[in-house]
Short mmCIF file of C-alpha atoms and ligand atoms in Angstrom, two decimals:
data_model
loop_
_atom_site.label_atom_id
_atom_site.label_comp_id
_atom_site.label_asym_id
_atom_site.label_seq_id
_atom_site.Cartn_x
_atom_site.Cartn_y
_atom_site.Cartn_z
CA MET C 477 101.72 75.90 25.94
CA ILE C 478 100.21 74.23 28.90
CA PRO C 479 101.87 75.52 32.12
CA ASP C 480 103.48 73.17 34.51
CA ASP C 481 100.78 72.38 37.03
CA SER C 482 103.05 72.40 39.98
CA ILE C 483 103.70 76.22 39.40
CA ILE C 484 100.13 77.22 38.76
CA SER C 485 99.54 79.75 41.53
CA ILE C 486 96.25 81.16 42.75
CA PRO C 487 95.91 84.96 42.91
CA PRO C 488 95.47 85.86 46.55
CA ASP C 489 92.54 88.24 45.53
CA LEU C 490 90.79 85.31 44.02
CA ALA C 491 91.04 83.20 47.20
CA ALA C 492 89.77 86.10 49.20
CA THR C 493 86.91 86.74 46.85
CA LEU C 494 85.96 83.05 46.87
CA ARG C 495 86.02 82.83 50.78
CA LYS C 496 83.73 85.81 51.04
CA ALA C 497 81.22 84.67 48.38
CA LYS C 498 77.82 83.69 49.57
CA LYS C 499 76.54 82.38 46.23
CA ILE C 500 79.06 80.35 43.97
CA VAL C 501 77.99 79.31 40.53
CA VAL C 502 80.09 76.90 38.38
CA LEU C 503 79.56 76.08 34.73
CA THR C 504 81.55 73.10 33.41
CA GLY C 505 82.22 71.74 29.93
CA SER C 506 83.86 68.70 28.72
CA GLY C 507 87.31 69.90 29.55
CA ILE C 508 86.77 68.99 33.24
CA SER C 509 86.28 65.29 32.21
CA ALA C 510 89.28 65.16 29.96
CA GLU C 511 91.37 64.11 32.88
CA SER C 512 89.06 61.18 33.37
CA GLY C 513 89.81 60.00 29.94
CA VAL C 514 86.66 61.17 28.21
CA PRO C 515 87.63 63.00 25.07
CA THR C 516 86.38 66.66 24.92
CA PHE C 517 83.48 67.41 22.61
CA ARG C 518 85.54 68.82 19.81
CA ASP C 519 88.57 66.59 20.21
CA ALA C 520 89.51 64.45 17.28
CA GLN C 521 87.40 61.35 17.15
CA ALA C 522 89.10 58.02 17.30
CA GLY C 523 88.78 54.74 15.30
CA LEU C 524 85.70 54.25 13.16
CA TRP C 525 84.40 57.53 14.10
CA ALA C 526 87.36 59.56 12.99
CA GLN C 527 85.66 60.37 9.61
CA TYR C 528 82.62 62.14 11.20
CA ARG C 529 82.46 65.51 12.97
CA PRO C 530 80.44 65.35 16.32
CA GLU C 531 78.39 68.40 15.09
CA GLU C 532 77.18 66.29 12.18
CA LEU C 533 76.02 63.43 14.34
CA ALA C 534 74.51 65.13 17.33
CA THR C 535 71.45 66.51 15.37
CA PRO C 536 67.83 65.46 14.93
CA GLN C 537 68.40 65.55 11.19
CA ALA C 538 71.32 63.03 11.40
CA PHE C 539 69.04 60.76 13.49
CA LEU C 540 66.24 60.97 10.98
CA ARG C 541 68.65 60.33 8.13
CA ASN C 542 70.50 57.43 9.82
CA PRO C 543 69.12 56.43 13.18
CA ALA C 544 71.41 53.40 13.56
CA LEU C 545 74.57 55.49 12.83
CA VAL C 546 73.72 58.07 15.50
CA TRP C 547 72.69 55.40 17.98
CA GLU C 548 75.92 53.40 17.47
CA TRP C 549 77.91 56.62 17.95
CA TYR C 550 76.26 57.25 21.31
CA GLU C 551 76.87 53.67 22.23
CA TRP C 552 80.49 54.16 21.60
CA ARG C 553 80.54 57.38 23.66
CA ARG C 554 78.61 55.66 26.53
CA ASP C 555 81.16 53.07 26.59
CA LEU C 556 83.86 55.62 27.07
CA VAL C 557 81.93 57.25 29.77
CA VAL C 558 81.04 54.08 31.69
CA LYS C 559 84.65 53.32 32.07
CA ALA C 560 85.55 56.67 33.31
CA LYS C 561 85.88 57.65 37.03
CA PRO C 562 85.54 61.31 38.44
CA ASN C 563 89.04 63.05 38.65
CA LEU C 564 90.49 65.74 40.96
CA GLY C 565 88.43 68.50 39.32
CA HIS C 566 85.16 66.80 40.05
CA ASP C 567 86.27 65.99 43.55
CA TYR C 568 87.32 69.38 44.46
CA LEU C 569 84.03 70.86 43.21
CA VAL C 570 82.39 68.57 45.74
CA ILE C 571 84.59 70.08 48.57
CA MET C 572 83.79 73.56 47.26
CA GLU C 573 80.01 72.82 47.39
CA LYS C 574 80.45 71.73 51.02
CA GLN C 575 82.30 75.07 51.89
CA ALA C 576 79.85 77.28 50.12
CA PRO C 577 76.80 78.86 51.73
CA GLU C 578 75.04 78.51 48.36
CA PHE C 579 76.29 76.49 45.47
CA VAL C 580 74.98 75.78 41.95
CA LEU C 581 76.79 73.59 39.54
CA ILE C 582 75.61 73.89 35.90
CA THR C 583 77.05 71.37 33.54
CA GLN C 584 77.01 71.01 29.76
CA ASN C 585 78.33 67.49 30.25
CA VAL C 586 76.22 64.38 29.76
CA ASP C 587 78.49 61.95 31.51
CA GLY C 588 77.10 62.22 35.10
CA LEU C 589 80.58 62.32 36.54
CA HIS C 590 79.80 65.31 38.82
CA GLN C 591 76.99 63.34 40.43
CA GLN C 592 79.17 60.32 40.67
CA ALA C 593 81.84 62.32 42.51
CA GLY C 594 79.16 63.54 45.08
CA SER C 595 78.05 66.97 43.78
CA GLN C 596 74.52 67.58 44.96
CA ASN C 597 73.09 70.65 43.32
CA VAL C 598 73.66 69.90 39.68
CA ILE C 599 71.72 71.23 36.73
CA GLU C 600 72.31 69.29 33.47
CA LEU C 601 71.85 71.68 30.54
CA HIS C 602 72.31 69.06 27.83
CA GLY C 603 70.77 65.98 29.33
CA ASN C 604 72.39 62.70 30.37
CA ILE C 605 73.89 60.02 28.07
CA HIS C 606 72.91 57.23 30.45
CA ARG C 607 69.27 57.84 29.84
CA ASN C 608 67.21 57.13 26.75
CA LYS C 609 63.93 58.54 25.74
CA CYS C 610 61.22 57.99 23.04
CA SER C 611 61.95 59.97 20.01
CA ARG C 612 58.22 60.69 19.60
CA GLU C 613 56.80 61.04 22.98
CA GLY C 614 59.83 62.08 24.94
CA THR C 615 59.17 59.61 27.68
CA ILE C 616 62.16 58.44 29.50
CA MET C 617 62.56 54.70 28.82
CA GLU C 618 64.69 51.82 29.94
CA ILE C 619 65.98 49.52 27.18
CA SER C 620 64.15 46.23 27.91
CA PRO C 621 66.38 43.38 26.85
CA PRO C 622 66.77 41.72 24.47
CA ALA C 623 67.30 44.92 22.41
CA GLY C 624 67.47 43.39 18.91
CA GLU C 625 66.85 46.27 16.59
CA ILE C 626 69.06 49.30 16.48
CA PRO C 627 67.94 51.68 17.72
CA PRO C 628 65.59 49.81 20.04
CA ARG C 629 61.93 50.91 19.98
CA CYS C 630 59.70 52.47 22.53
CA LYS C 631 57.43 49.88 24.06
CA ASN C 632 54.49 52.27 24.07
CA CYS C 633 54.39 53.64 20.67
CA GLY C 634 57.03 51.82 18.61
CA ALA C 635 59.05 54.89 17.69
CA TYR C 636 62.79 54.66 18.04
CA LEU C 637 64.52 55.38 21.31
CA ARG C 638 67.26 58.01 21.36
CA PRO C 639 69.69 59.20 24.06
CA ASP C 640 68.24 61.83 26.43
CA VAL C 641 70.76 64.54 25.43
CA VAL C 642 70.27 67.88 23.72
CA TRP C 643 71.20 67.99 20.11
CA PHE C 644 72.31 70.84 17.94
CA ASN C 645 69.15 72.73 16.72
CA GLU C 646 67.21 71.59 19.73
CA SER C 647 65.93 73.53 22.81
CA LEU C 648 67.37 73.00 26.26
CA PRO C 649 65.09 71.71 29.01
CA PRO C 650 63.28 74.90 29.96
CA TYR C 651 63.39 74.40 33.81
CA ALA C 652 67.25 73.82 33.45
CA ILE C 653 67.97 76.91 31.49
CA GLN C 654 65.68 79.06 33.56
CA PHE C 655 67.21 77.81 36.78
CA ALA C 656 70.75 78.34 35.34
CA TRP C 657 69.83 81.81 34.24
CA GLU C 658 68.61 82.84 37.62
CA ALA C 659 71.63 81.35 39.30
CA ALA C 660 73.98 83.32 36.96
CA GLN C 661 71.98 86.59 37.68
CA ASN C 662 72.26 86.25 41.47
CA CYS C 663 75.80 84.96 42.22
CA ASP C 664 78.80 86.62 43.77
CA ILE C 665 81.36 84.58 41.78
CA PHE C 666 80.91 82.45 38.52
CA PHE C 667 83.41 79.80 37.40
CA SER C 668 83.59 78.70 33.78
CA ILE C 669 85.63 75.53 33.80
CA GLY C 670 86.76 73.40 30.83
CA THR C 671 84.29 74.84 28.22
CA SER C 672 85.21 76.39 24.77
CA SER C 673 82.50 79.04 25.50
CA LEU C 674 81.24 78.67 21.97
CA VAL C 675 77.89 77.00 22.47
CA GLN C 676 74.78 79.07 23.26
CA PRO C 677 72.93 79.60 25.50
CA ALA C 678 75.56 78.25 28.00
CA ALA C 679 78.24 80.64 26.70
CA SER C 680 76.01 83.55 27.77
CA LEU C 681 75.73 82.55 31.49
CA PRO C 682 79.17 83.97 32.57
CA MET C 683 78.38 87.17 30.59
CA ILE C 684 75.20 87.54 32.59
CA ALA C 685 77.09 87.13 35.79
CA HIS C 686 79.65 89.57 34.63
CA GLU C 687 77.03 92.21 33.81
CA ARG C 688 75.40 91.75 37.24
CA GLY C 689 78.86 92.54 38.88
CA ALA C 690 79.96 89.03 39.81
CA ALA C 691 83.61 87.97 39.62
CA VAL C 692 84.05 85.64 36.63
CA VAL C 693 86.83 83.07 36.83
CA GLU C 694 87.80 81.02 33.80
CA ILE C 695 89.80 77.81 34.25
CA ASN C 696 90.96 76.30 30.84
CA ILE C 697 94.08 75.13 29.22
CA ALA C 698 93.53 77.45 26.32
CA GLU C 699 92.11 80.88 25.73
CA THR C 700 88.41 81.18 24.80
CA PRO C 701 86.09 84.07 23.85
CA LEU C 702 85.31 84.48 27.56
CA SER C 703 89.07 84.94 28.57
CA THR C 704 89.14 88.62 28.08
CA TYR C 705 85.96 89.38 30.09
CA ALA C 706 87.13 87.09 32.93
CA THR C 707 88.17 88.84 36.18
CA PHE C 708 90.55 85.93 36.66
CA ALA C 709 91.67 83.62 33.78
CA LEU C 710 93.63 80.69 35.01
CA THR C 711 95.40 78.73 32.36
CA GLY C 712 96.03 75.01 33.21
CA SER C 713 94.30 71.75 33.83
CA ALA C 714 91.02 71.95 35.77
CA GLY C 715 91.96 69.26 38.32
CA GLN C 716 95.20 70.86 39.42
CA ILE C 717 93.88 74.34 39.54
CA LEU C 718 90.77 73.48 41.49
CA GLN C 719 92.85 71.60 43.97
CA ASN C 720 95.19 74.48 44.42
CA LEU C 721 92.40 76.99 44.59
CA VAL C 722 90.37 75.13 47.21
CA LYS C 723 93.35 74.47 49.35
CA ARG C 724 94.56 78.04 49.08
CA THR C 725 91.01 79.39 49.93
CA TRP C 726 89.96 77.27 52.80
CA GLN C 727 93.02 75.83 54.32
CA ASP C 728 94.24 77.40 57.51
CA PRO C 729 96.65 80.02 56.06
CA LEU C 730 98.94 79.38 58.97
CA GLN C 731 99.48 75.65 58.01
CA PRO C 732 102.30 75.58 55.53
CA VAL C 733 101.51 72.11 54.15
CA PHE C 734 98.09 70.91 53.18
CA ASP C 735 96.76 68.16 55.52
CA PRO C 736 94.79 65.59 53.53
CA ASP C 737 92.81 64.76 56.74
CA TYR C 738 91.75 68.42 57.14
CA ASN C 739 88.08 68.45 58.00
CA PHE C 740 86.28 70.46 55.32
P1 OAD V 1919 84.63 71.64 23.79
O1 OAD V 1919 85.17 70.40 23.24
O2 OAD V 1919 83.95 72.64 22.83
O3 OAD V 1919 85.68 72.32 24.70
C1 OAD V 1919 86.35 71.83 25.65
C2 OAD V 1919 87.27 72.88 26.38
O4 OAD V 1919 87.88 72.19 27.39
C3 OAD V 1919 88.19 73.55 25.51
O5 OAD V 1919 88.16 74.92 25.68
C4 OAD V 1919 89.54 73.06 25.95
O6 OAD V 1919 90.61 73.95 25.89
C5 OAD V 1919 89.21 72.72 27.48
N1 OAD V 1919 90.06 71.73 28.13
C6 OAD V 1919 90.48 70.52 27.59
N2 OAD V 1919 91.13 69.85 28.57
C7 OAD V 1919 91.18 70.60 29.71
C8 OAD V 1919 91.58 70.47 31.05
N3 OAD V 1919 92.23 69.37 31.40
N4 OAD V 1919 91.44 71.32 31.95
C9 OAD V 1919 90.64 72.53 31.57
N5 OAD V 1919 90.15 72.76 30.30
C10 OAD V 1919 90.35 71.74 29.42
O7 OAD V 1919 83.42 71.15 24.90
P2 OAD V 1919 82.34 71.99 25.53
O8 OAD V 1919 82.76 73.51 25.78
O9 OAD V 1919 81.95 71.24 26.72
O10 OAD V 1919 76.67 70.08 23.56
O11 OAD V 1919 81.19 71.96 24.52
C11 OAD V 1919 79.94 72.48 24.86
C12 OAD V 1919 78.92 71.80 24.20
O12 OAD V 1919 79.20 71.79 22.73
C13 OAD V 1919 78.74 70.35 24.55
O13 OAD V 1919 78.02 70.11 25.71
C14 OAD V 1919 78.04 69.80 23.37
C15 OAD V 1919 78.54 70.69 22.15
O14 OAD V 1919 77.45 71.31 21.53
C16 OAD V 1919 75.86 69.19 23.07
O15 OAD V 1919 76.08 68.13 22.67
C17 OAD V 1919 74.39 69.68 23.08
#
């Protein structure tokens, strides 16, 4: 059962640990965008797409077999994302970044909502759905209208364009995973927010931080394989918990009521 957001309380030890932390690392998954109306990766698909599993469409093999089907699926997902706006969770991570001496946000999301909210130091592990690249050369490519054929073709070599996202059975961008790995190894506190902690290598990042002695904080509406390792596992919606946590950590403790004009 999802707890009532109004009663989600923040452990005082967590607020104290966060206030003292010099290096804060946050890993997010699709759960943080759920409150913006973007379905999580493994949520039931709607409409025409209900008959397909995402794991069967987000692969290079699926694209080879049926490029138009995979392209159309990404068009549908893009449409959902374009209509979405950042939510409380994205916004409070922006405030957290402003408070932190050092802050790295690693995201598995391809929706760009963290950047839209104003987060600065963002590592995209799985690419970005708003970009396309040539399926042969990997060059990032705008779709030059009119785009008659589906998928459109690369204007250099004629191969199909594809979304610039990482598919199952593909490697992550090497600079992104290396940067994320180093950040996890060197942080004081590591947050894992709205991710099922099932997909590697992202799922290993909190474990690396844990082994190096960092506090690990999970925020999720459900238990995950990470929950038992977490120093603090907070159950509830990411937006509400992040809001409570940031207020609790950085608000003047003598002020009983949060002041929205408080100068962070
Ligand atoms: P999943 O769909 O696997 O998991 C979403 C997680 O968010 C679940 O654990 C939910 O319980 C949690 N959740 C849902 N709503 C929430 C809310 N309001 N607040 C907090 N938590 C909430 O998505 P990811 O973990 O992001 O990669 O999936 C990771 C990767 O798997 C994706 O990036 C995708 C897929 O492979 C690629 O496409 C390469």
